[in-house]
CSV table of C-alpha atoms and ligand atoms in Angstrom, one decimal:
chain,number,residue,atom,x,y,z
A,1,MET,CA,-73.8,36.0,20.3
A,2,ARG,CA,-71.5,36.5,17.4
A,3,LEU,CA,-68.8,33.9,17.7
A,4,VAL,CA,-65.8,32.5,15.7
A,5,LEU,CA,-64.2,29.1,16.2
A,6,VAL,CA,-60.5,28.7,15.4
A,7,GLY,CA,-58.2,25.8,15.7
A,8,PRO,CA,-56.2,23.4,13.5
A,9,PRO,CA,-57.9,21.0,11.1
A,10,GLY,CA,-59.3,18.2,13.2
A,11,ALA,CA,-59.4,20.2,16.4
A,12,GLY,CA,-63.1,19.4,16.6
A,13,LYS,CA,-64.5,22.7,15.3
A,14,GLY,CA,-67.3,21.0,13.3
A,15,THR,CA,-68.1,18.7,16.2
A,16,GLN,CA,-68.3,21.4,18.8
A,17,ALA,CA,-69.9,23.9,16.5
A,18,GLU,CA,-73.0,21.7,16.3
A,19,PHE,CA,-73.5,21.6,20.1
A,20,VAL,CA,-72.4,25.1,20.9
A,21,ALA,CA,-74.6,26.6,18.2
A,22,ALA,CA,-77.6,24.6,19.5
A,23,HIS,CA,-76.9,25.8,23.1
A,24,LEU,CA,-76.6,29.4,22.0
A,25,GLN,CA,-79.6,29.1,19.5
A,26,VAL,CA,-77.6,30.7,16.6
A,27,PRO,CA,-77.0,29.3,13.1
A,28,LYS,CA,-73.7,27.4,12.5
A,29,ILE,CA,-72.0,28.7,9.4
A,30,SER,CA,-69.2,26.4,8.2
A,31,THR,CA,-67.4,27.6,5.1
A,32,GLY,CA,-66.0,24.0,4.6
A,33,ASP,CA,-69.6,22.6,4.7
A,34,ILE,CA,-70.8,25.2,2.2
A,35,PHE,CA,-67.9,24.4,-0.1
A,36,ARG,CA,-68.5,20.7,0.2
A,37,ALA,CA,-72.2,21.1,-0.5
A,38,ASN,CA,-71.4,23.0,-3.7
A,39,VAL,CA,-68.9,20.4,-4.8
A,40,SER,CA,-71.4,17.6,-4.4
A,41,GLN,CA,-74.1,19.7,-6.2
A,42,GLY,CA,-71.6,20.3,-9.1
A,43,THR,CA,-72.0,24.2,-8.9
A,44,GLU,CA,-69.5,26.6,-10.5
A,45,LEU,CA,-68.5,27.6,-6.9
A,46,GLY,CA,-67.8,24.0,-6.0
A,47,ARG,CA,-65.8,23.4,-9.2
A,48,ARG,CA,-63.6,26.4,-8.4
A,49,ALA,CA,-63.2,25.4,-4.7
A,50,LYS,CA,-62.5,21.7,-5.2
A,51,GLU,CA,-58.9,21.9,-6.6
A,52,TYR,CA,-57.8,24.0,-3.6
A,53,MET,CA,-59.6,21.8,-1.1
A,54,ASP,CA,-58.2,18.5,-2.5
A,55,ARG,CA,-54.7,19.9,-2.2
A,56,GLY,CA,-55.4,21.2,1.3
A,57,ASP,CA,-54.8,24.8,0.3
A,58,LEU,CA,-57.1,27.8,1.1
A,59,VAL,CA,-59.7,28.7,-1.5
A,60,PRO,CA,-59.0,32.3,-2.8
A,61,ASP,CA,-60.3,35.0,-0.5
A,62,GLU,CA,-62.5,36.7,-3.1
A,63,VAL,CA,-64.5,33.5,-3.6
A,64,THR,CA,-64.8,32.7,0.2
A,65,VAL,CA,-65.6,36.3,1.3
A,66,ALA,CA,-68.4,36.7,-1.3
A,67,MET,CA,-69.9,33.5,0.0
A,68,VAL,CA,-69.8,34.5,3.6
A,69,ARG,CA,-71.1,38.0,2.9
A,70,ASP,CA,-74.2,36.5,1.3
A,71,ARG,CA,-74.7,34.0,4.1
A,72,LEU,CA,-74.4,36.7,6.9
A,73,ALA,CA,-77.0,38.8,5.1
A,74,GLU,CA,-79.6,36.0,5.6
A,75,ASP,CA,-82.3,36.6,8.2
A,76,ASP,CA,-81.3,33.9,10.6
A,77,ALA,CA,-77.8,35.4,11.1
A,78,ARG,CA,-79.1,38.8,12.2
A,79,LYS,CA,-79.2,38.0,15.9
A,80,GLY,CA,-76.0,36.0,16.1
A,81,PHE,CA,-74.0,33.3,14.4
A,82,LEU,CA,-71.2,30.8,15.0
A,83,LEU,CA,-68.6,30.9,12.2
A,84,ASP,CA,-66.6,27.6,11.8
A,85,GLY,CA,-63.7,27.9,9.3
A,86,PHE,CA,-63.9,31.6,8.6
A,87,PRO,CA,-61.9,33.7,8.9
A,88,ARG,CA,-58.9,31.6,7.9
A,89,ASN,CA,-56.2,34.3,7.6
A,90,VAL,CA,-55.7,37.9,8.7
A,91,PRO,CA,-57.0,39.5,5.5
A,92,GLN,CA,-60.3,37.6,5.9
A,93,ALA,CA,-60.4,38.7,9.6
A,94,ARG,CA,-60.1,42.3,8.6
A,95,ILE,CA,-62.8,42.0,5.9
A,96,LEU,CA,-65.1,40.3,8.4
A,97,GLU,CA,-64.5,43.2,10.9
A,98,ASP,CA,-65.5,45.7,8.2
A,99,MET,CA,-68.5,43.6,7.1
A,100,LEU,CA,-69.8,43.6,10.7
A,101,LEU,CA,-69.0,47.2,11.2
A,102,ASP,CA,-71.2,48.0,8.1
A,103,MET,CA,-74.0,46.0,9.8
A,104,GLY,CA,-73.5,48.1,13.0
A,105,THR,CA,-72.1,45.2,15.0
A,106,GLY,CA,-68.9,43.2,15.8
A,107,LEU,CA,-67.7,39.9,17.1
A,108,ASP,CA,-68.3,39.1,20.8
A,109,VAL,CA,-65.8,36.3,21.2
A,110,VAL,CA,-63.3,34.0,19.3
A,111,LEU,CA,-63.0,30.5,20.8
A,112,GLU,CA,-59.7,28.7,20.1
A,113,LEU,CA,-59.7,24.9,20.3
A,114,VAL,CA,-56.2,23.7,21.3
A,115,VAL,CA,-54.9,20.2,20.3
A,116,ASP,CA,-51.6,18.9,19.2
A,117,ASP,CA,-50.6,17.7,15.7
A,118,GLU,CA,-50.5,13.9,16.4
A,119,GLU,CA,-54.1,14.1,17.8
A,120,VAL,CA,-55.1,15.9,14.6
A,121,VAL,CA,-53.7,13.1,12.4
A,122,ARG,CA,-55.4,10.4,14.6
A,123,ARG,CA,-58.8,12.3,14.4
A,124,LEU,CA,-58.7,13.1,10.7
A,125,SER,CA,-57.6,9.8,9.4
A,126,GLY,CA,-60.6,8.1,11.1
A,127,ARG,CA,-63.2,10.7,10.4
A,128,ARG,CA,-66.3,9.9,8.4
A,129,THR,CA,-68.8,12.6,7.4
A,130,CYS,CA,-72.5,12.2,6.6
A,131,ARG,CA,-73.6,13.0,3.0
A,132,GLY,CA,-77.0,14.0,4.3
A,133,CYS,CA,-76.6,16.1,7.4
A,134,SER,CA,-72.8,16.7,7.5
A,135,HIS,CA,-72.6,15.2,11.0
A,136,VAL,CA,-69.1,14.0,11.7
A,137,TRP,CA,-68.2,10.5,13.1
A,138,HIS,CA,-65.0,8.8,13.9
A,139,VAL,CA,-64.4,5.1,13.3
A,140,ASP,CA,-62.8,4.6,16.7
A,141,PHE,CA,-63.7,7.6,18.9
A,142,ASP,CA,-67.3,8.1,17.9
A,143,PRO,CA,-68.5,5.3,15.6
A,144,PRO,CA,-72.1,5.1,14.3
A,145,SER,CA,-74.1,2.1,15.4
A,146,VAL,CA,-74.1,0.7,11.9
A,147,GLU,CA,-70.8,1.0,10.0
A,148,GLY,CA,-71.0,3.6,7.1
A,149,ILE,CA,-74.5,4.9,8.0
A,150,CYS,CA,-75.3,8.1,9.9
A,151,ASP,CA,-77.3,7.5,13.1
A,152,ALA,CA,-78.7,11.0,12.9
A,153,CYS,CA,-80.3,10.8,9.4
A,154,GLY,CA,-79.7,7.4,7.9
A,155,SER,CA,-77.6,8.7,5.0
A,156,GLU,CA,-74.3,7.2,3.8
A,157,LEU,CA,-71.0,8.3,5.4
A,158,PHE,CA,-67.9,9.1,3.3
A,159,GLN,CA,-64.2,9.9,3.9
A,160,ARG,CA,-63.2,13.3,2.8
A,161,ASP,CA,-60.7,13.6,-0.1
A,162,ASP,CA,-58.5,15.9,2.0
A,163,ASP,CA,-58.2,13.4,4.9
A,164,ARG,CA,-55.3,11.5,3.4
A,165,GLU,CA,-52.2,11.7,5.7
A,166,GLU,CA,-50.0,13.7,3.3
A,167,THR,CA,-52.8,16.2,2.7
A,168,ILE,CA,-53.5,16.4,6.5
A,169,ARG,CA,-49.8,17.3,7.1
A,170,HIS,CA,-50.0,20.0,4.4
A,171,ARG,CA,-53.3,21.4,5.9
A,172,LEU,CA,-51.4,21.7,9.2
A,173,GLU,CA,-48.6,23.7,7.5
A,174,VAL,CA,-51.2,26.0,5.9
A,175,TYR,CA,-52.8,26.4,9.4
A,176,TYR,CA,-49.6,27.4,11.1
A,177,GLU,CA,-48.6,29.8,8.3
A,178,GLN,CA,-51.9,31.5,7.6
A,179,THR,CA,-54.5,30.8,10.3
A,180,ALA,CA,-52.6,30.6,13.5
A,181,PRO,CA,-51.7,34.4,13.3
A,182,LEU,CA,-55.4,35.0,14.0
A,183,VAL,CA,-54.8,33.9,17.6
A,184,GLU,CA,-52.6,37.0,18.2
A,185,PHE,CA,-54.9,39.2,16.0
A,186,TYR,CA,-57.9,38.5,18.2
A,187,ALA,CA,-56.0,38.4,21.5
A,188,ALA,CA,-54.9,42.0,20.7
A,189,ARG,CA,-58.6,42.9,20.5
A,190,GLY,CA,-59.3,41.3,23.9
A,191,ILE,CA,-61.9,38.8,22.5
A,192,LEU,CA,-59.9,35.5,22.4
A,193,VAL,CA,-60.5,32.6,24.7
A,194,GLY,CA,-58.7,29.3,24.4
A,195,ILE,CA,-59.7,25.9,25.8
A,196,ASP,CA,-58.1,22.5,25.9
A,197,ALA,CA,-59.9,20.5,23.2
A,198,THR,CA,-58.8,17.0,24.2
A,199,GLY,CA,-60.8,14.5,26.1
A,200,PRO,CA,-64.5,13.5,25.7
A,201,VAL,CA,-66.6,15.6,23.4
A,202,ASP,CA,-69.2,16.5,26.1
A,203,ASP,CA,-66.4,17.7,28.5
A,204,ILE,CA,-65.1,20.0,25.7
A,205,THR,CA,-68.6,21.4,25.1
A,206,ASP,CA,-68.9,22.1,28.8
A,207,ARG,CA,-65.5,23.8,28.8
A,208,ALA,CA,-66.6,25.8,25.7
A,209,MET,CA,-69.8,27.0,27.3
A,210,ALA,CA,-68.1,28.0,30.5
A,211,ALA,CA,-65.5,30.0,28.6
A,212,LEU,CA,-68.2,31.7,26.5
A,213,ARG,CA,-70.5,32.6,29.4
A,214,PRO,CA,-68.8,35.9,30.4
A,215,HIS,CA,-69.1,37.0,26.8
A,216,SER,CA,-72.8,36.4,26.3
A,217,ARG,CA,-75.2,39.4,26.1
B,1,AP5,P1,-62.9,22.8,6.8
B,1,AP5,O1,-64.0,21.9,6.5
B,1,AP5,O2,-63.1,24.1,7.6
B,1,AP5,O3,-61.7,22.0,7.4
B,1,AP5,P2,-60.7,22.2,8.6
B,1,AP5,O4,-60.6,23.5,9.2
B,1,AP5,O5,-59.4,21.6,8.1
B,1,AP5,O6,-61.3,21.5,9.8
B,1,AP5,P3,-61.9,20.1,9.7
B,1,AP5,O7,-63.3,20.1,9.2
B,1,AP5,O8,-60.9,19.2,9.0
B,1,AP5,O9,-61.8,19.7,11.3
B,1,AP5,P4,-62.7,20.2,12.5
B,1,AP5,O10,-61.9,21.0,13.4
B,1,AP5,O11,-64.0,20.7,12.1
B,1,AP5,O12,-62.8,18.7,13.2
B,1,AP5,P5,-64.1,17.7,13.3
B,1,AP5,O13,-65.1,18.3,14.2
B,1,AP5,O14,-64.6,17.3,11.9
B,1,AP5,O15,-62.2,23.3,5.4
B,1,AP5,C1,-61.9,22.4,4.4
B,1,AP5,C2,-61.3,23.1,3.2
B,1,AP5,O16,-62.2,24.1,2.7
B,1,AP5,C3,-60.0,23.9,3.5
B,1,AP5,O17,-58.9,23.1,3.5
B,1,AP5,C4,-60.1,25.0,2.4
B,1,AP5,O18,-59.6,24.5,1.2
B,1,AP5,C5,-61.5,25.3,2.3
B,1,AP5,N1,-61.9,26.4,3.2
B,1,AP5,C6,-62.8,26.4,4.2
B,1,AP5,N2,-63.0,27.6,4.8
B,1,AP5,C7,-62.1,28.4,4.1
B,1,AP5,C8,-61.8,29.8,4.2
B,1,AP5,N3,-62.4,30.6,5.2
B,1,AP5,N4,-60.9,30.3,3.4
B,1,AP5,C9,-60.4,29.6,2.4
B,1,AP5,N5,-60.6,28.3,2.2
B,1,AP5,C10,-61.5,27.7,3.1
B,1,AP5,O19,-63.4,16.5,14.0
B,1,AP5,C11,-62.4,15.7,13.3
B,1,AP5,C12,-62.6,14.2,13.7
B,1,AP5,O20,-62.3,14.1,15.1
B,1,AP5,C13,-64.0,13.7,13.6
B,1,AP5,O21,-64.0,12.4,13.1
B,1,AP5,C14,-64.6,13.7,15.0
B,1,AP5,O22,-65.6,12.7,15.2
B,1,AP5,C15,-63.4,13.5,15.8
B,1,AP5,N6,-63.4,14.2,17.1
B,1,AP5,C16,-63.9,15.4,17.4
B,1,AP5,N7,-63.8,15.7,18.7
B,1,AP5,C17,-63.1,14.6,19.3
B,1,AP5,C18,-62.7,14.3,20.6
B,1,AP5,N8,-62.9,15.2,21.6
B,1,AP5,N9,-62.0,13.2,20.8
B,1,AP5,C19,-61.9,12.3,19.8
B,1,AP5,N10,-62.3,12.5,18.5
B,1,AP5,C20,-62.9,13.7,18.3
């Protein structure tokens, strides 16, 4: 299956992407994770992306698109993928459409995770991310058994620079201005499904899998 997740920052895209990709046996491709890995490795790409990420703005399309094009050309993405965080605006969506057309394929479905702004702020201000495996935790909603340490791989957890409240509010503005129009874009193509993304993580995964089932092939 070729699937895109959309939703505001903190909707739980990263959290659900891990489980849904495992169920579907496709690679999870997160542009935010790839950028953050480049920032921590000190690469040129990371250096260029960091100033935009820290402000909560989108990284310029030419940088992001080149990175996704390379990733989708890898062997493991041939039979399907789950994109988390890309596309992030209508120009990126059009480029993705062309990229997939060149490969003789297209998206099967776009899954929208629906949550309100106050839930986003609650989730992001308590988020902790693993330096080793990128697994996301939450200090109240999903704490690790030892504070500051990832249960999955034992690495240190950190708080993202863009998870300060004023940056979260700006990321939400960027979302409504640039990313939310994707909902209409994909609805017009008949491939959008939306689910309520509040409540326990497992229930949301169940809802996601039920919504995706009619689109699997
Ligand atoms: P990115 O990493 O994609 O950030 P985002 O879209 O803002 O999304 P988040 O990662 O903040 O949230 P999420 O929805 O994944 O939620 P999560 O599962 O972590 O992008 C970061 C930056 O990179 C962008 O601002 C931009 O600069 C750049 N970038 C990336 N892609 C780009 C692109 N295509 N073009 C240009 N620039 C790009 O969950 C959040 C918290 O909530 C966690 O603590 C989690 O444990 C908790 N949680 C999850 N589910 C639940 C639940 N059901 N109940 C309670 N808590 C929950």
